[in-house]
Amino acid sequence: MMRPAWTFSLFFFLARASQAQTHPYHFWAGEIPPYSYLDEKQEALGSLYRIFQALVERMGYKTKVEVVPWKRVLIGTRKDLPIFFIPVARTPEREHIYQWIEPLLIDQFVIYSLQNHMAAVQDKERIKSLRICLLRGSAAEELAKKHGVTRMEPVTNAHSCARLLNANRVDGWLTARSVAETAYVRAGYDLKDLHAGVQLELWPLYLAASKGVPEGEVLKWRSALQKMKRDGTFDRLRQEPIPQAASPDPTPTLPAQSKSR
């Protein structure tokens, strides 16, 4: 006997719903190019995204890592939802907020400007009075406060800083080197117009977990990621080229193998 078409649709919906509830965790990648971002077709790309997705699959989960705004990551982790997420700079202020699984790379946090403020961003004293764009809730915001910057322009994504800087609506842009170079080009501007100023910090970027993830799970994920580094999967995915239609994916410095914490 033939079943109505709607019964097959209902069966498919219930099967998908059941599959979606087979694990309690969220896997989130903050939308921060070149580490993790969505292209024009809303497909997830990025050097760290590839590694994270492969790790999720290696841990036995048949699900996709979500690329989400960084603000959503901050809200979720503050609520202690069970979240694994990338990429987060390990700073003194965040040390006891998250569970630090394993470093992914090290990047430089630098203040950038156009030609008209090139001299000012070379001076740690002069940057205090500049209008500085940065990602809201990011390590850059912590750095700006630490160095006495009083005129901050917090935004929700790197592309906004690129546009504000190019339009001379801010004097400088504080961010990681890889983020600046990628976002500026993706916004349609010439990288030769972007000038690096003083380096304020050199921080490792991590795969981390919220406090809502059991400590035993953190240890399992750390072990799996360290194994990916040893067997060469980590380096292969990090250096794998992205589609030609997407923007360049710079390769920052990789830290030495970390010890389990």
XYZ file of C-alpha atoms in Angstrom:
261
model
C 0.000 0.000 0.000
C 1.340 3.417 -0.957
C 1.921 5.839 1.892
C 0.900 9.489 1.432
C 3.764 11.796 0.525
C 3.299 13.777 3.728
C 4.142 10.708 5.846
C 7.566 10.481 4.226
C 8.111 14.201 4.845
C 7.127 13.788 8.480
C 9.444 10.790 8.857
C 12.331 12.773 7.317
C 11.662 15.750 9.627
C 11.566 13.572 12.751
C 14.743 11.765 11.688
C 16.563 15.063 11.223
C 15.249 16.342 14.562
C 16.384 13.175 16.293
C 19.832 13.430 14.708
C 20.134 17.070 15.798
C 19.628 16.055 19.424
C 22.174 13.253 19.579
C 24.726 15.449 21.331
C 24.461 18.327 23.819
C 27.166 20.592 22.394
C 27.321 23.660 20.173
C 30.253 23.985 17.773
C 30.753 27.650 16.923
C 33.328 29.516 14.870
C 33.328 33.265 15.304
C 32.983 35.090 11.989
C 36.518 36.475 11.893
C 38.337 36.147 8.552
C 40.725 34.593 7.691
C 40.245 32.149 10.562
C 36.568 31.383 9.934
C 33.995 33.181 7.797
C 31.236 32.821 5.215
C 31.824 33.530 1.534
C 29.400 35.154 -0.893
C 27.510 31.848 -1.201
C 27.294 31.523 2.609
C 29.710 28.612 2.570
C 32.033 28.303 5.565
C 35.737 28.858 4.889
C 38.916 29.611 6.791
C 42.095 27.915 7.951
C 40.910 27.364 11.518
C 37.400 26.464 10.420
C 38.768 23.549 8.383
C 40.707 22.255 11.379
C 37.759 22.625 13.744
C 35.363 20.877 11.362
C 37.783 17.975 10.904
C 38.190 17.686 14.670
C 34.426 17.621 15.225
C 34.154 14.766 12.736
C 37.103 12.961 14.298
C 35.317 13.130 17.639
C 32.379 11.293 16.070
C 29.887 14.108 15.531
C 28.042 14.272 12.219
C 27.321 17.978 12.276
C 28.631 21.184 10.776
C 30.465 23.853 12.714
C 28.373 27.026 12.682
C 29.981 30.312 11.674
C 28.324 32.897 13.911
C 28.858 36.561 14.878
C 31.398 36.971 17.662
C 28.753 38.686 19.810
C 26.705 35.469 19.794
C 29.756 33.524 20.949
C 30.237 35.922 23.859
C 26.605 35.747 24.926
C 26.511 31.950 24.720
C 29.685 31.397 26.702
C 28.618 33.851 29.391
C 25.471 31.802 29.873
C 27.638 28.697 30.303
C 26.019 26.884 27.404
C 28.024 23.768 26.410
C 30.033 25.330 23.576
C 33.276 24.482 21.792
C 34.437 27.537 19.870
C 37.196 29.265 17.885
C 39.184 31.491 17.676
C 39.770 33.091 21.063
C 42.918 34.877 22.222
C 44.192 33.638 25.552
C 44.548 36.822 27.580
C 45.043 37.334 31.338
C 41.515 38.741 31.656
C 39.996 35.622 30.075
C 42.148 33.039 31.822
C 39.442 31.875 34.244
C 36.427 32.524 32.001
C 36.956 29.710 29.489
C 38.487 26.245 29.362
C 41.569 26.382 27.146
C 41.790 23.251 25.022
C 44.725 23.760 22.652
C 46.459 26.622 20.792
C 45.860 26.891 17.049
C 48.224 29.701 16.081
C 49.895 32.877 17.294
C 49.069 36.220 15.750
C 50.214 39.815 16.224
C 47.817 42.470 17.484
C 48.686 45.699 15.715
C 47.213 49.161 15.163
C 46.686 49.962 11.485
C 46.076 53.268 9.751
C 46.082 54.957 6.387
C 48.862 57.300 5.277
C 47.525 60.326 7.160
C 47.945 58.733 10.597
C 50.917 56.483 9.860
C 53.265 58.333 12.244
C 50.724 58.489 15.074
C 50.097 54.739 15.194
C 53.833 54.155 15.643
C 53.725 55.891 19.043
C 52.116 54.228 22.096
C 51.457 57.615 23.671
C 49.827 59.166 20.615
C 47.450 56.240 20.078
C 45.700 57.120 23.349
C 43.996 60.097 21.707
C 43.195 58.464 18.359
C 39.804 57.177 17.282
C 40.396 53.416 17.219
C 38.078 50.874 15.604
C 37.963 47.363 17.069
C 35.767 44.306 17.398
C 33.356 44.585 20.318
C 34.131 42.130 23.119
C 37.397 41.045 21.488
C 40.963 40.829 22.748
C 41.579 44.068 20.851
C 39.123 45.851 23.128
C 41.002 44.557 26.177
C 44.272 45.782 24.664
C 42.905 49.222 23.888
C 41.811 49.704 27.489
C 45.147 48.393 28.762
C 47.048 50.969 26.675
C 44.857 53.901 27.606
C 42.863 54.330 24.406
C 39.854 56.503 25.256
C 38.179 56.965 21.868
C 37.117 53.474 20.903
C 34.722 52.663 18.076
C 33.465 49.100 18.790
C 31.850 47.261 15.860
C 30.470 43.778 15.277
C 32.725 42.621 12.432
C 36.120 43.285 10.865
C 34.682 44.517 7.567
C 33.079 47.451 9.392
C 36.486 48.565 10.662
C 37.940 48.301 7.167
C 35.176 50.520 5.779
C 35.363 53.068 8.617
C 39.134 53.340 8.243
C 38.982 53.718 4.484
C 36.351 56.452 4.860
C 38.540 58.298 7.422
C 35.821 57.995 10.056
C 38.385 56.484 12.442
C 42.110 57.126 12.782
C 43.260 53.572 13.436
C 42.193 49.948 13.605
C 43.367 47.579 16.329
C 43.199 43.925 15.350
C 45.232 40.809 14.599
C 47.531 41.132 11.586
C 45.879 38.333 9.610
C 42.418 39.763 10.241
C 43.393 43.248 9.037
C 45.040 42.052 5.855
C 42.206 39.703 4.907
C 39.264 41.921 5.852
C 40.716 44.986 4.117
C 41.109 43.110 0.833
C 37.688 41.453 1.160
C 36.156 44.894 1.626
C 37.515 45.800 -1.812
C 40.460 48.010 -0.840
C 44.134 47.986 -1.813
C 46.331 46.414 0.858
C 49.142 48.823 -0.061
C 47.110 51.644 1.533
C 47.082 49.892 4.904
C 50.010 50.766 7.189
C 50.988 48.747 10.276
C 51.810 50.680 13.424
C 52.976 49.585 16.820
C 52.587 45.936 17.799
C 50.813 45.826 21.148
C 50.728 42.092 21.827
C 51.561 38.651 20.490
C 48.842 36.257 21.631
C 47.989 32.606 20.948
C 44.544 31.892 19.516
C 42.858 28.823 20.944
C 40.156 26.271 20.547
C 38.294 26.781 23.803
C 35.228 25.519 25.623
C 32.729 27.235 27.855
C 32.381 26.286 31.504
C 29.287 24.324 30.511
C 31.452 21.563 28.950
C 32.544 18.790 31.364
C 36.272 18.776 32.132
C 36.559 15.174 30.966
C 35.353 16.184 27.500
C 37.900 18.986 27.358
C 40.685 16.466 28.000
C 39.403 14.190 25.205
C 39.274 17.041 22.700
C 42.739 18.241 23.683
C 44.143 14.770 23.128
C 42.426 14.475 19.727
C 43.694 17.863 18.531
C 47.228 17.090 19.679
C 47.020 13.842 17.713
C 45.951 15.821 14.615
C 49.110 17.894 15.026
C 51.315 14.819 15.354
C 49.883 12.920 12.389
C 50.137 15.904 10.025
C 46.391 16.517 9.573
C 46.591 19.874 11.340
C 49.292 21.290 9.055
C 47.687 19.873 5.909
C 44.310 21.476 6.622
C 45.851 24.753 7.719
C 47.828 25.112 4.495
C 45.146 23.749 2.165
C 44.200 26.411 -0.413
C 40.707 27.827 -0.381
C 38.598 28.234 -3.545
C 39.805 30.863 -6.003
C 36.601 32.845 -5.622
C 37.374 33.467 -1.969
C 39.861 35.913 -0.508
C 43.443 35.074 0.451
C 44.002 33.142 3.668
C 47.254 34.313 5.312
C 49.141 31.821 7.453
C 50.250 33.253 10.814
C 52.889 31.721 13.078
C 52.162 28.344 14.622
C 53.048 27.972 18.305
C 55.076 25.125 19.710
C 53.258 22.021 20.911
C 51.552 22.915 24.153
C 51.496 20.842 27.284
C 48.212 19.550 28.594
C 46.721 21.822 31.194
